[in-house]
Short mmCIF file of C-alpha atoms in Angstrom, two decimals:
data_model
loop_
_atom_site.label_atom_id
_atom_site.label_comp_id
_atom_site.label_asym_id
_atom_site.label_seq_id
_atom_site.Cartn_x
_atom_site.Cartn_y
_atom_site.Cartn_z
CA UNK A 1 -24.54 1.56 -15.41
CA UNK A 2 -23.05 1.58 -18.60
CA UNK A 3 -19.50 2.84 -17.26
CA UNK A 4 -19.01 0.12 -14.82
CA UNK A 5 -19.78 -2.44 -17.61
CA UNK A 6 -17.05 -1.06 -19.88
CA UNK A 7 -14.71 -1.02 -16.81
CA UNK A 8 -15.49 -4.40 -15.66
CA UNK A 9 -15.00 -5.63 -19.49
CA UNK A 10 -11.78 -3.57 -18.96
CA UNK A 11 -10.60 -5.15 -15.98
CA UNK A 12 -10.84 -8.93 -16.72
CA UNK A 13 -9.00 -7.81 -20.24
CA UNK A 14 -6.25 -5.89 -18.57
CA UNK A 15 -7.10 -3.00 -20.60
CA UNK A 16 -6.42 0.39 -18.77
CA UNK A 17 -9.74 2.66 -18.51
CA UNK A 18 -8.99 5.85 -19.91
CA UNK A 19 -8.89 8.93 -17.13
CA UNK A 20 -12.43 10.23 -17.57
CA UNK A 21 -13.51 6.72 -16.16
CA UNK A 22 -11.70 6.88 -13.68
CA UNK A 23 -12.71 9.98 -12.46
CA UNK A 24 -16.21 9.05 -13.32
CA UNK A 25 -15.77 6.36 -10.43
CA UNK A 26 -14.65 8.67 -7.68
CA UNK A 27 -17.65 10.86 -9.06
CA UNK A 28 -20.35 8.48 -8.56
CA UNK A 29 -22.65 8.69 -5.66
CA UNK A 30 -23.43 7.04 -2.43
CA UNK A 31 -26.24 5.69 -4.09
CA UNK A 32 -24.28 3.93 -6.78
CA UNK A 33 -21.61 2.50 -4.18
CA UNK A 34 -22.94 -1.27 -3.90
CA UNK A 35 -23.23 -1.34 -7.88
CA UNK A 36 -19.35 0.22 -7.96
CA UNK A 37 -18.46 -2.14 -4.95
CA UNK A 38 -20.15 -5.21 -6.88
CA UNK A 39 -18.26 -4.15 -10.34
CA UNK A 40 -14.86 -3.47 -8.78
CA UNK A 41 -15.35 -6.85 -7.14
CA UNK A 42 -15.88 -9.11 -10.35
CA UNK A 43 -12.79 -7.96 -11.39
CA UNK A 44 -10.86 -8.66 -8.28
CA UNK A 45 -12.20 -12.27 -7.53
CA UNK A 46 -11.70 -13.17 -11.62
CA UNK A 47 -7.61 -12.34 -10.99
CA UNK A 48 -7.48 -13.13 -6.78
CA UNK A 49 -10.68 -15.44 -5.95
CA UNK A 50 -11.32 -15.22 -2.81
CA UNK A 51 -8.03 -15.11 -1.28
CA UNK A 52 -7.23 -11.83 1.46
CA UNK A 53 -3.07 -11.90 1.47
CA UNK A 54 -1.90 -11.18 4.91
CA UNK A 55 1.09 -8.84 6.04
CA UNK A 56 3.10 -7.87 8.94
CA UNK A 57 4.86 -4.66 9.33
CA UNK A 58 7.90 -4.42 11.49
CA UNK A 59 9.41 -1.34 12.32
CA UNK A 60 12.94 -1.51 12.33
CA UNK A 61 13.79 1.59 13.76
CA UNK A 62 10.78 4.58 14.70
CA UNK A 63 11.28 8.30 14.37
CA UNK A 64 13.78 10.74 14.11
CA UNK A 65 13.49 10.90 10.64
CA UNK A 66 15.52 13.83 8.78
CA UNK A 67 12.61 14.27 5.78
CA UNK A 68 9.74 16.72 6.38
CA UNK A 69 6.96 14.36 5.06
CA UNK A 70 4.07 15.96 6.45
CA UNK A 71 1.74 13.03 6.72
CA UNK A 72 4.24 11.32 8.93
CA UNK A 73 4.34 10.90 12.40
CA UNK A 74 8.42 10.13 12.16
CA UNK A 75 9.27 13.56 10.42
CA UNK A 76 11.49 15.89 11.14
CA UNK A 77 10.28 18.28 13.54
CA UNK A 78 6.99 16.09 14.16
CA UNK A 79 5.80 16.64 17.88
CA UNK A 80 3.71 13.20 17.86
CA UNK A 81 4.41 11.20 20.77
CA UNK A 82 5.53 8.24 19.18
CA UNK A 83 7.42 5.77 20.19
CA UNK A 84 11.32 6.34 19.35
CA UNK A 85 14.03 3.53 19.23
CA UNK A 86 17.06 2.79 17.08
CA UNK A 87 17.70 -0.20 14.98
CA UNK A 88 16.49 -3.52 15.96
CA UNK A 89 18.88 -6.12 16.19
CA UNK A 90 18.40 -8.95 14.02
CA UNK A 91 17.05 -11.40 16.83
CA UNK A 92 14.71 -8.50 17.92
CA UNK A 93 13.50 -7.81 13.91
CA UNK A 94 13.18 -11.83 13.52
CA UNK A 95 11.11 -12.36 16.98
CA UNK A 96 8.47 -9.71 16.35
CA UNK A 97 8.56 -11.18 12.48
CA UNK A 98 7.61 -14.52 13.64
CA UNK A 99 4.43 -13.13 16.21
CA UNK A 100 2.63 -11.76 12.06
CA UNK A 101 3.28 -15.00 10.88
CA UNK A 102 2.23 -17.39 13.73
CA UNK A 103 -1.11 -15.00 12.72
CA UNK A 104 -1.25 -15.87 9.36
CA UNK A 105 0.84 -13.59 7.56
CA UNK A 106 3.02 -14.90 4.60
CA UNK A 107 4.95 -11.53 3.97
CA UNK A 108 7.44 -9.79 6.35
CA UNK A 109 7.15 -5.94 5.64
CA UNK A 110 10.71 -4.18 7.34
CA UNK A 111 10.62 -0.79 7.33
CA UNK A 112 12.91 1.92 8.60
CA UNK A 113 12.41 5.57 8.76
CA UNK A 114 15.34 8.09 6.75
CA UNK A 115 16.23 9.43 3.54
CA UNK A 116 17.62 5.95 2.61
CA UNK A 117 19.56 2.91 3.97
CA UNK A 118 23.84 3.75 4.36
CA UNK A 119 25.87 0.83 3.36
CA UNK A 120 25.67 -0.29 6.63
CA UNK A 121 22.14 -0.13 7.01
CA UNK A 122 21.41 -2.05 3.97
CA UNK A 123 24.28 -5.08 5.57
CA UNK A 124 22.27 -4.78 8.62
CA UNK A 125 19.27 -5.22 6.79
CA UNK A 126 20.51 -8.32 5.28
CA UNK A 127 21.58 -9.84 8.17
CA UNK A 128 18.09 -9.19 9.45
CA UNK A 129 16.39 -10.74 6.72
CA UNK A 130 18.72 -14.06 6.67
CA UNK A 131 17.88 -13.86 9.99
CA UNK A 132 14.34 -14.29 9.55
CA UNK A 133 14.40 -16.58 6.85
CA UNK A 134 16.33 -19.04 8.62
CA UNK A 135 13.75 -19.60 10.69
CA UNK A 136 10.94 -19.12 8.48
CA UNK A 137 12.29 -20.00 5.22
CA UNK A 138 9.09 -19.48 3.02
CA UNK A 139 8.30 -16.06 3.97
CA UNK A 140 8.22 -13.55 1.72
CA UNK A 141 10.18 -10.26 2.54
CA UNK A 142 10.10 -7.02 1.79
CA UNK A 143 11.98 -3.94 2.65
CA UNK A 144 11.32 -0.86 2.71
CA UNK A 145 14.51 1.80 3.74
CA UNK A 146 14.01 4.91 1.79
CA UNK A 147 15.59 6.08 -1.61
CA UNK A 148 17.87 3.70 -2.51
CA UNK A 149 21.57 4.32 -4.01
CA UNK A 150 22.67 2.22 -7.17
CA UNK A 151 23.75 -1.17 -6.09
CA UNK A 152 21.77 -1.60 -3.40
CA UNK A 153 18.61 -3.28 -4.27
CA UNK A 154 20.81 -5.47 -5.95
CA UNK A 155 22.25 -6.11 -2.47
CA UNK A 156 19.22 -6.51 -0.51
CA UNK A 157 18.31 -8.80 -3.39
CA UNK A 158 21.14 -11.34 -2.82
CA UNK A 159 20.35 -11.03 0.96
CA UNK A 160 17.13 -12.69 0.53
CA UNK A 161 14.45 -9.92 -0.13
CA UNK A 162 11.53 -10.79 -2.40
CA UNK A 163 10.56 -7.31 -2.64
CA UNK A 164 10.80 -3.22 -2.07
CA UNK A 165 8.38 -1.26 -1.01
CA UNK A 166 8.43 2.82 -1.73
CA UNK A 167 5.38 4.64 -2.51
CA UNK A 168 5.02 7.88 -5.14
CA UNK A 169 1.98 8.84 -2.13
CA UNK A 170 0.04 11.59 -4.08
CA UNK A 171 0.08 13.17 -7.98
CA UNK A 172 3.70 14.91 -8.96
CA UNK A 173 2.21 17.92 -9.35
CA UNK A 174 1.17 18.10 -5.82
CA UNK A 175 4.28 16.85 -4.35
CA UNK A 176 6.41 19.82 -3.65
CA UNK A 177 2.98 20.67 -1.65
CA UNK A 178 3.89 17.71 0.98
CA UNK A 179 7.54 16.98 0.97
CA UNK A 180 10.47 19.44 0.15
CA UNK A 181 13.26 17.34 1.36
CA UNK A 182 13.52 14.94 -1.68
CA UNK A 183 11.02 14.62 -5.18
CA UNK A 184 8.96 12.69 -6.65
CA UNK A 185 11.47 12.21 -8.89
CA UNK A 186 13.57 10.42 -6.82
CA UNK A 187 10.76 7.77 -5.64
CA UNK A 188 9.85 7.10 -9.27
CA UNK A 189 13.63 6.33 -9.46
CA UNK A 190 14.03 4.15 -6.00
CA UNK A 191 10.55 1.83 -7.87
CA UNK A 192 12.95 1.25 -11.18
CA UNK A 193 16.12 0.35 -9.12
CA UNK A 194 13.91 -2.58 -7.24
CA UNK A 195 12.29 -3.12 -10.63
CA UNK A 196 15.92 -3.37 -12.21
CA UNK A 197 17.00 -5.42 -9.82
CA UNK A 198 14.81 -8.25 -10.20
CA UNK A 199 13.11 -7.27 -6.77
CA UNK A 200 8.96 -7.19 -6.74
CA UNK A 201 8.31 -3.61 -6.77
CA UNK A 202 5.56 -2.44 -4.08
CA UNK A 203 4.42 0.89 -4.53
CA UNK A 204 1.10 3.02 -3.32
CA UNK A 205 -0.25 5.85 -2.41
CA UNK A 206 -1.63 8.17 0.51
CA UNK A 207 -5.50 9.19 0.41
CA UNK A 208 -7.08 11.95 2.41
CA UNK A 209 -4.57 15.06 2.29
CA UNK A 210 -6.66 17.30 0.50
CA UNK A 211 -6.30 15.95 -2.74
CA UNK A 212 -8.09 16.34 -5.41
CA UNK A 213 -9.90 13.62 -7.64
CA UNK A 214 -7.94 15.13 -10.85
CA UNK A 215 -4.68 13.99 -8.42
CA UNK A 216 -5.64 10.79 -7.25
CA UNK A 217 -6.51 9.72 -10.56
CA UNK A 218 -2.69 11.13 -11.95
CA UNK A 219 -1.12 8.96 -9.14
CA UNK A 220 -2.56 5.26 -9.91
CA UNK A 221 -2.11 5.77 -13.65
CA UNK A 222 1.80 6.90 -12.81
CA UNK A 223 1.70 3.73 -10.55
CA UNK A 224 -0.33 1.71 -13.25
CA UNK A 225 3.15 2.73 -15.85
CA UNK A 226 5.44 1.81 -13.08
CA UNK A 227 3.95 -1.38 -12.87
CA UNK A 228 4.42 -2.79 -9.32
CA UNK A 229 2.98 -5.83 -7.95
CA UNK A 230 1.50 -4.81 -5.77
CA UNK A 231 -0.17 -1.07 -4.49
CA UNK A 232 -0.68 -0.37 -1.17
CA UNK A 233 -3.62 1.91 -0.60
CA UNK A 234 -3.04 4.31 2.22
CA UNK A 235 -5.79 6.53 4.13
CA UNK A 236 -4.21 9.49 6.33
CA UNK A 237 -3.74 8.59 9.85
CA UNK A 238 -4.13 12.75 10.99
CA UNK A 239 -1.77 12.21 14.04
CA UNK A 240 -1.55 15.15 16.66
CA UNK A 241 1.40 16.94 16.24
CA UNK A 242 2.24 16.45 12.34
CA UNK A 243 1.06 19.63 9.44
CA UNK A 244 -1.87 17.49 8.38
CA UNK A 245 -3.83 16.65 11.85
CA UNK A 246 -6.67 18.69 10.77
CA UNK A 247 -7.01 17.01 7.50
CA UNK A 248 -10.10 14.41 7.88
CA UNK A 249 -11.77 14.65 4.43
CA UNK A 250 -12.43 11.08 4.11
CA UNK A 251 -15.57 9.22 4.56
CA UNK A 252 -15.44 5.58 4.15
CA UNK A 253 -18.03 6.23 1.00
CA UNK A 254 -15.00 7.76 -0.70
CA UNK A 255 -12.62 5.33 0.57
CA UNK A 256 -14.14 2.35 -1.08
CA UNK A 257 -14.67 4.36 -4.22
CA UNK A 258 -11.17 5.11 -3.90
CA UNK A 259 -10.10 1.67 -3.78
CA UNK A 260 -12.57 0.45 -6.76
CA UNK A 261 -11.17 3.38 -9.22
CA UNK A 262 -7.34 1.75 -7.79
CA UNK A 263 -8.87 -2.09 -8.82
CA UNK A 264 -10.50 -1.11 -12.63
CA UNK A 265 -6.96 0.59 -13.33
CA UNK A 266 -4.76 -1.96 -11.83
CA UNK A 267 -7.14 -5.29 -12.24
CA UNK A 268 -4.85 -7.72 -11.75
CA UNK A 269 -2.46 -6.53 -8.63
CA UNK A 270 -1.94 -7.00 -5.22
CA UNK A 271 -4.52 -4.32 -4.11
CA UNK A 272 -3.59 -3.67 -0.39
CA UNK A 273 -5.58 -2.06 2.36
CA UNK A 274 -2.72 -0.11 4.50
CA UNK A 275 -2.58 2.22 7.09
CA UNK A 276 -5.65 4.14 8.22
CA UNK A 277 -8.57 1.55 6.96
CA UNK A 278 -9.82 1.33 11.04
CA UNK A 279 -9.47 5.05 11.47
CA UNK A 280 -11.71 5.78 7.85
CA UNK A 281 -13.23 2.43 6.33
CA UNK A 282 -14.05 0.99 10.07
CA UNK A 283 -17.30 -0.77 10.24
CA UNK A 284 -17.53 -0.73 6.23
CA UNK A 285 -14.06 -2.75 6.14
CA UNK A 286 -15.24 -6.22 5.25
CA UNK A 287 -17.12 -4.23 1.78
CA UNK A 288 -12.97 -3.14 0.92
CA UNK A 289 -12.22 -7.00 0.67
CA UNK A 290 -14.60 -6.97 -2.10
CA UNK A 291 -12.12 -4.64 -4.05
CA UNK A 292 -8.69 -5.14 -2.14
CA UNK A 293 -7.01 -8.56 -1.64
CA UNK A 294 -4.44 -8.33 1.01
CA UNK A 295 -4.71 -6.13 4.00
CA UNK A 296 -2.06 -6.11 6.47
CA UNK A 297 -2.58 -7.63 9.73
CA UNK A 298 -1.92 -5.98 13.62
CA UNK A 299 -0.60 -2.97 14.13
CA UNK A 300 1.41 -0.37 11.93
CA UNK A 301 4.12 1.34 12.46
CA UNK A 302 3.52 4.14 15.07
CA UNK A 303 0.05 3.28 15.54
CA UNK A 304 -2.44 0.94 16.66
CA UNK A 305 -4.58 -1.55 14.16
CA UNK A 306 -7.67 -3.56 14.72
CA UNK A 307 -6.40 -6.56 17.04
CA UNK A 308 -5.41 -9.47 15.03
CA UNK A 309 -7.97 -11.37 15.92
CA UNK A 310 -10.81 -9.23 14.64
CA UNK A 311 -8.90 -8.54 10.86
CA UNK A 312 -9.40 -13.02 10.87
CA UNK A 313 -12.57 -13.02 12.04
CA UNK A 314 -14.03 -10.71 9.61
CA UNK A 315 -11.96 -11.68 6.54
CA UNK A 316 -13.95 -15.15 7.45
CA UNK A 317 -16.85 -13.56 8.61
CA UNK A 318 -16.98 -11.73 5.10
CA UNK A 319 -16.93 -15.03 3.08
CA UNK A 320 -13.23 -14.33 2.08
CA UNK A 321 -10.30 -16.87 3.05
CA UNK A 322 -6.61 -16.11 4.10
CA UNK A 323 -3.97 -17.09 1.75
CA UNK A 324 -2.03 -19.51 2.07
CA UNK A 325 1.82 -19.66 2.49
CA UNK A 326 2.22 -21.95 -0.40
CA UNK A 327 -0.25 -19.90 -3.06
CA UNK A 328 1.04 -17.44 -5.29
CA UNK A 329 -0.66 -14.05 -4.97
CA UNK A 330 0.10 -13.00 -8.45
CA UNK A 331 -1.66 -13.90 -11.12
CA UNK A 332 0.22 -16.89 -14.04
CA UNK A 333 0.87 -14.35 -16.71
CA UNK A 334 2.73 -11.69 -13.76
CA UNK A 335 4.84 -14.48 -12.29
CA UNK A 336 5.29 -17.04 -15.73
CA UNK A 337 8.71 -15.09 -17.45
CA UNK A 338 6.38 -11.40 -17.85
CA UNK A 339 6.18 -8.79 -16.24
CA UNK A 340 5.35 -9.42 -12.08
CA UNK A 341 8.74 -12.21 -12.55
CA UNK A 342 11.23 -9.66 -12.66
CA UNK A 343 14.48 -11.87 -13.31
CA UNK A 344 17.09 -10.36 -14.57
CA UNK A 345 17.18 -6.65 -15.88
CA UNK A 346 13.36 -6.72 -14.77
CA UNK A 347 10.28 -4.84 -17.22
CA UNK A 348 10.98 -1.03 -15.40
CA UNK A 349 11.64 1.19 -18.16
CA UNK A 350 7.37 0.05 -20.09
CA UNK A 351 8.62 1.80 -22.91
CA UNK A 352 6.14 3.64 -24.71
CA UNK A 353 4.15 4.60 -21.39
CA UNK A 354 2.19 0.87 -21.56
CA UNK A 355 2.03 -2.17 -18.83
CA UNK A 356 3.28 -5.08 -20.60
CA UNK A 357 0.37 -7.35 -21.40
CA UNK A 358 -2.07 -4.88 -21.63
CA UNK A 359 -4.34 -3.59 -24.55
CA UNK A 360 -4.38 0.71 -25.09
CA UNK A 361 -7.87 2.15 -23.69
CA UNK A 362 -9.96 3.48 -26.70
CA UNK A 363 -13.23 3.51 -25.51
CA UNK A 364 -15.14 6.45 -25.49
CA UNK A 365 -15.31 7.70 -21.94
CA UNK A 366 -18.80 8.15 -20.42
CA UNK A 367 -20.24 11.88 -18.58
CA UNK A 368 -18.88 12.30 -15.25
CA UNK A 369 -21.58 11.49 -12.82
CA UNK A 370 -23.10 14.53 -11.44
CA UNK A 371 -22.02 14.57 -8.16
CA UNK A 372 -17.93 14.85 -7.39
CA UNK A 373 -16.58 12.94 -5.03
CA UNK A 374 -13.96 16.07 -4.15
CA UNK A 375 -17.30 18.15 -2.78
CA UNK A 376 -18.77 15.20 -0.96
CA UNK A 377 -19.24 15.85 2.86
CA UNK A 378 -15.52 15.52 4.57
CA UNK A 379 -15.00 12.63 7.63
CA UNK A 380 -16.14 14.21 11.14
CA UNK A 381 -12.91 13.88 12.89
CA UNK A 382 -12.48 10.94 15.13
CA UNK A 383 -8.91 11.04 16.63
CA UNK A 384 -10.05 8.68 19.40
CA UNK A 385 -9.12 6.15 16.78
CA UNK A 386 -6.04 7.49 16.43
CA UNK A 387 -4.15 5.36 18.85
CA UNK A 388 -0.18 5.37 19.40
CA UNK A 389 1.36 1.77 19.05
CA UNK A 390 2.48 1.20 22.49
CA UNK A 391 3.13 -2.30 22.17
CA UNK A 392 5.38 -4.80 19.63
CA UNK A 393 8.74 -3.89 18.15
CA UNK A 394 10.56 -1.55 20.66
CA UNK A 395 8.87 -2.54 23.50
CA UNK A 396 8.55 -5.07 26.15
CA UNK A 397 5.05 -6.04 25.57
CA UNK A 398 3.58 -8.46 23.08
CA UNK A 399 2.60 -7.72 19.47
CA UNK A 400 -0.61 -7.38 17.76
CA UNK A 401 -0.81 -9.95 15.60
#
């Protein structure tokens, strides 16, 4: 196919497809997938090889969360049975870090549900991750706390955090349609305070509410100006007793199309399988790691992941390799003094609308394939792989890992 030539050609350039190829991706049909998969995955082992980055979510503190996020089991008013604690205490948060990385993983994810961290909360944050880094002093860590005020990214920077994780989710025209309690304003605006603060900015998105192509498309090029290291690529978890528990329109067809149109717009970042890849991609996994290069390992953070085990055994099983604790992820150019360093006052503000380092698309974009991708056949539901975590952080039993 002529289009996944030009986006390959793209991708080991750095040059941003324009939107009608990227639409023209999710468009394609099942027929087409292996050539997309194959495409999407030159570009991916040119920047990552054959490296799968592991990570390790801990959840700091679960539920009772005062924002109305309607894909979230933690929401205000959700009626998912969940499991519901308060903050860990630092020992707690450094014990259940050290079970992901005894598995492999060389980043610490710490999240916490809320609008964003108080004063306090970001101190006990800090003391959380000194915590953990005193015993693992390699590890990279990342936090993720909610909108952030000014000042403290900066904080959680001096603390020891390598990175900061908020996601824009889904297009900001659609937003209003899935949260009311903040904007998506004010997540663009959390991304350029970790940017600005010389903190690796992680930032992703949420596939499978009822989008449409048009949006998913508008959300990965506002990610691809935002320029994050690294984009987690979420697919709904429909949990029982949130708004969006009927919502199963993905198949895991248009989940690895998804994640190939994420790869030729962002070639040469930390692509990341999240939440919901068992529940959608689940025997087709191992085909993702041809387009994604870090997954994260275990559980998540209400609910159940392939067993630790299994996520090694096919990443080896698949001809991939985990990365090691002493590689960088990142390609030279994003971690050299450019952009993907972030010292000092960081590269946030891309004026201009670019990604430094990249060339302006100009190529003529191709016909959209005939068949959309937003009329192919939804997911049948399968919430028997939905499954509450039950085990890990804020509980007695041992973690997934």
């Amino acid at each position: 196919m002529d289009l996944l030539n030009t986006l390959v050609d793209k991708g080991l350039r750095r040059e941003t497809p324009t939107r009608a190829e990227a639409l023209a991706v999710l468009a394609t049909t099942d027929d087409e997938l292996l050539d997309v998969v194959a495409a999407a995955g030159k570009v991916r082992r040119h920047w990552f090889g054959r490296r799968v980055k592991l990570n390790y979510l801990v959840n700091l503190k679960s539920g009772l969360c005062p924002e109305d996020c309607s894909y979230c089991s933690q929401r205000l008013g959700s009626k998912a049975d969940i499991l519901k604690y308060t903050w860990l205490k630092p020992d707690e948060a450094s014990r259940a870090a050290a079970a992901g990385l005894a598995g492999g993983a060389k980043r610490v994810c710490l999240v916490a549900s809320g609008r964003g961290p108080t004063d306090r909360d970001v101190d006990r944050v800090s003391d959380t991750i000194k915590a953990i880094k005193e015993r693992h002093e390699d590890v990279e860590v990342c936090a993720c706390l909610g909108l952030l005020s000014d000042g403290q990214a900066e904080r959680l920077r001096e603390a020891g955090a390598d990175a900061y994780n908020h996601n824009l989710n889904t297009s900001e025209s659609t937003y209003g349609e899935i949260t009311t309690t903040h904007t998506y304003a004010d997540r663009v605006d959390t991304v350029r305070k970790a940017h600005a603060a010389g903190l690796s900015a992680c930032s992703g998105l949420i596939a499978g509410m009822g989008e449409t192509d048009e949006d998913l498309v508008d959300v990965v090029f506002s990610l691809r100006e935002l320029d994050p290291d690294s984009v987690p690529v979420n697919f709904l978890i429909p949990f029982e007793g949130t708004p969006l528990a009927k919502e199963w329109n993905l198949t895991p067809q248009r989940c690895l199309r998804i994640l190939a149109m994420v790869r030729f717009v962002c070639p040469d970042v930390e692509v990341r399988i999240a939440g919901g890849r068992e529940v959608h991609l689940r025997t087709m996994q191992p085909l993702a790691l041809h387009l994604a290069n870090s997954i994260f390992l275990g559980d998540y953070l209400t609910s159940e992941g392939q067993a630790g085990k299994a996520d090694l055994e096919m990443i080896a099983d698949a001809g991939f390799e985990v990365e090691g604790a002493g590689e960088v992820t990142l390609p030279e150019h994003r971690t050299g003094g450019g952009c993907g360093s972030h010292e000092g006052s960081g590269c946030g503000s891309h004026e201009g609308g670019g990604v430094c380092g990249t060339v302006p698309a100009s190529a003529p974009a191709p016909a959209p394939a005939a068949s959309a991708s937003a009329s192919a056949s939804a997911d049948e539901p399968r919430p028997d792989l939905v499954a509450v975590r039950r085990r890990g952080a804020g509980t007695d039993l041992a973690p997934n890992a």
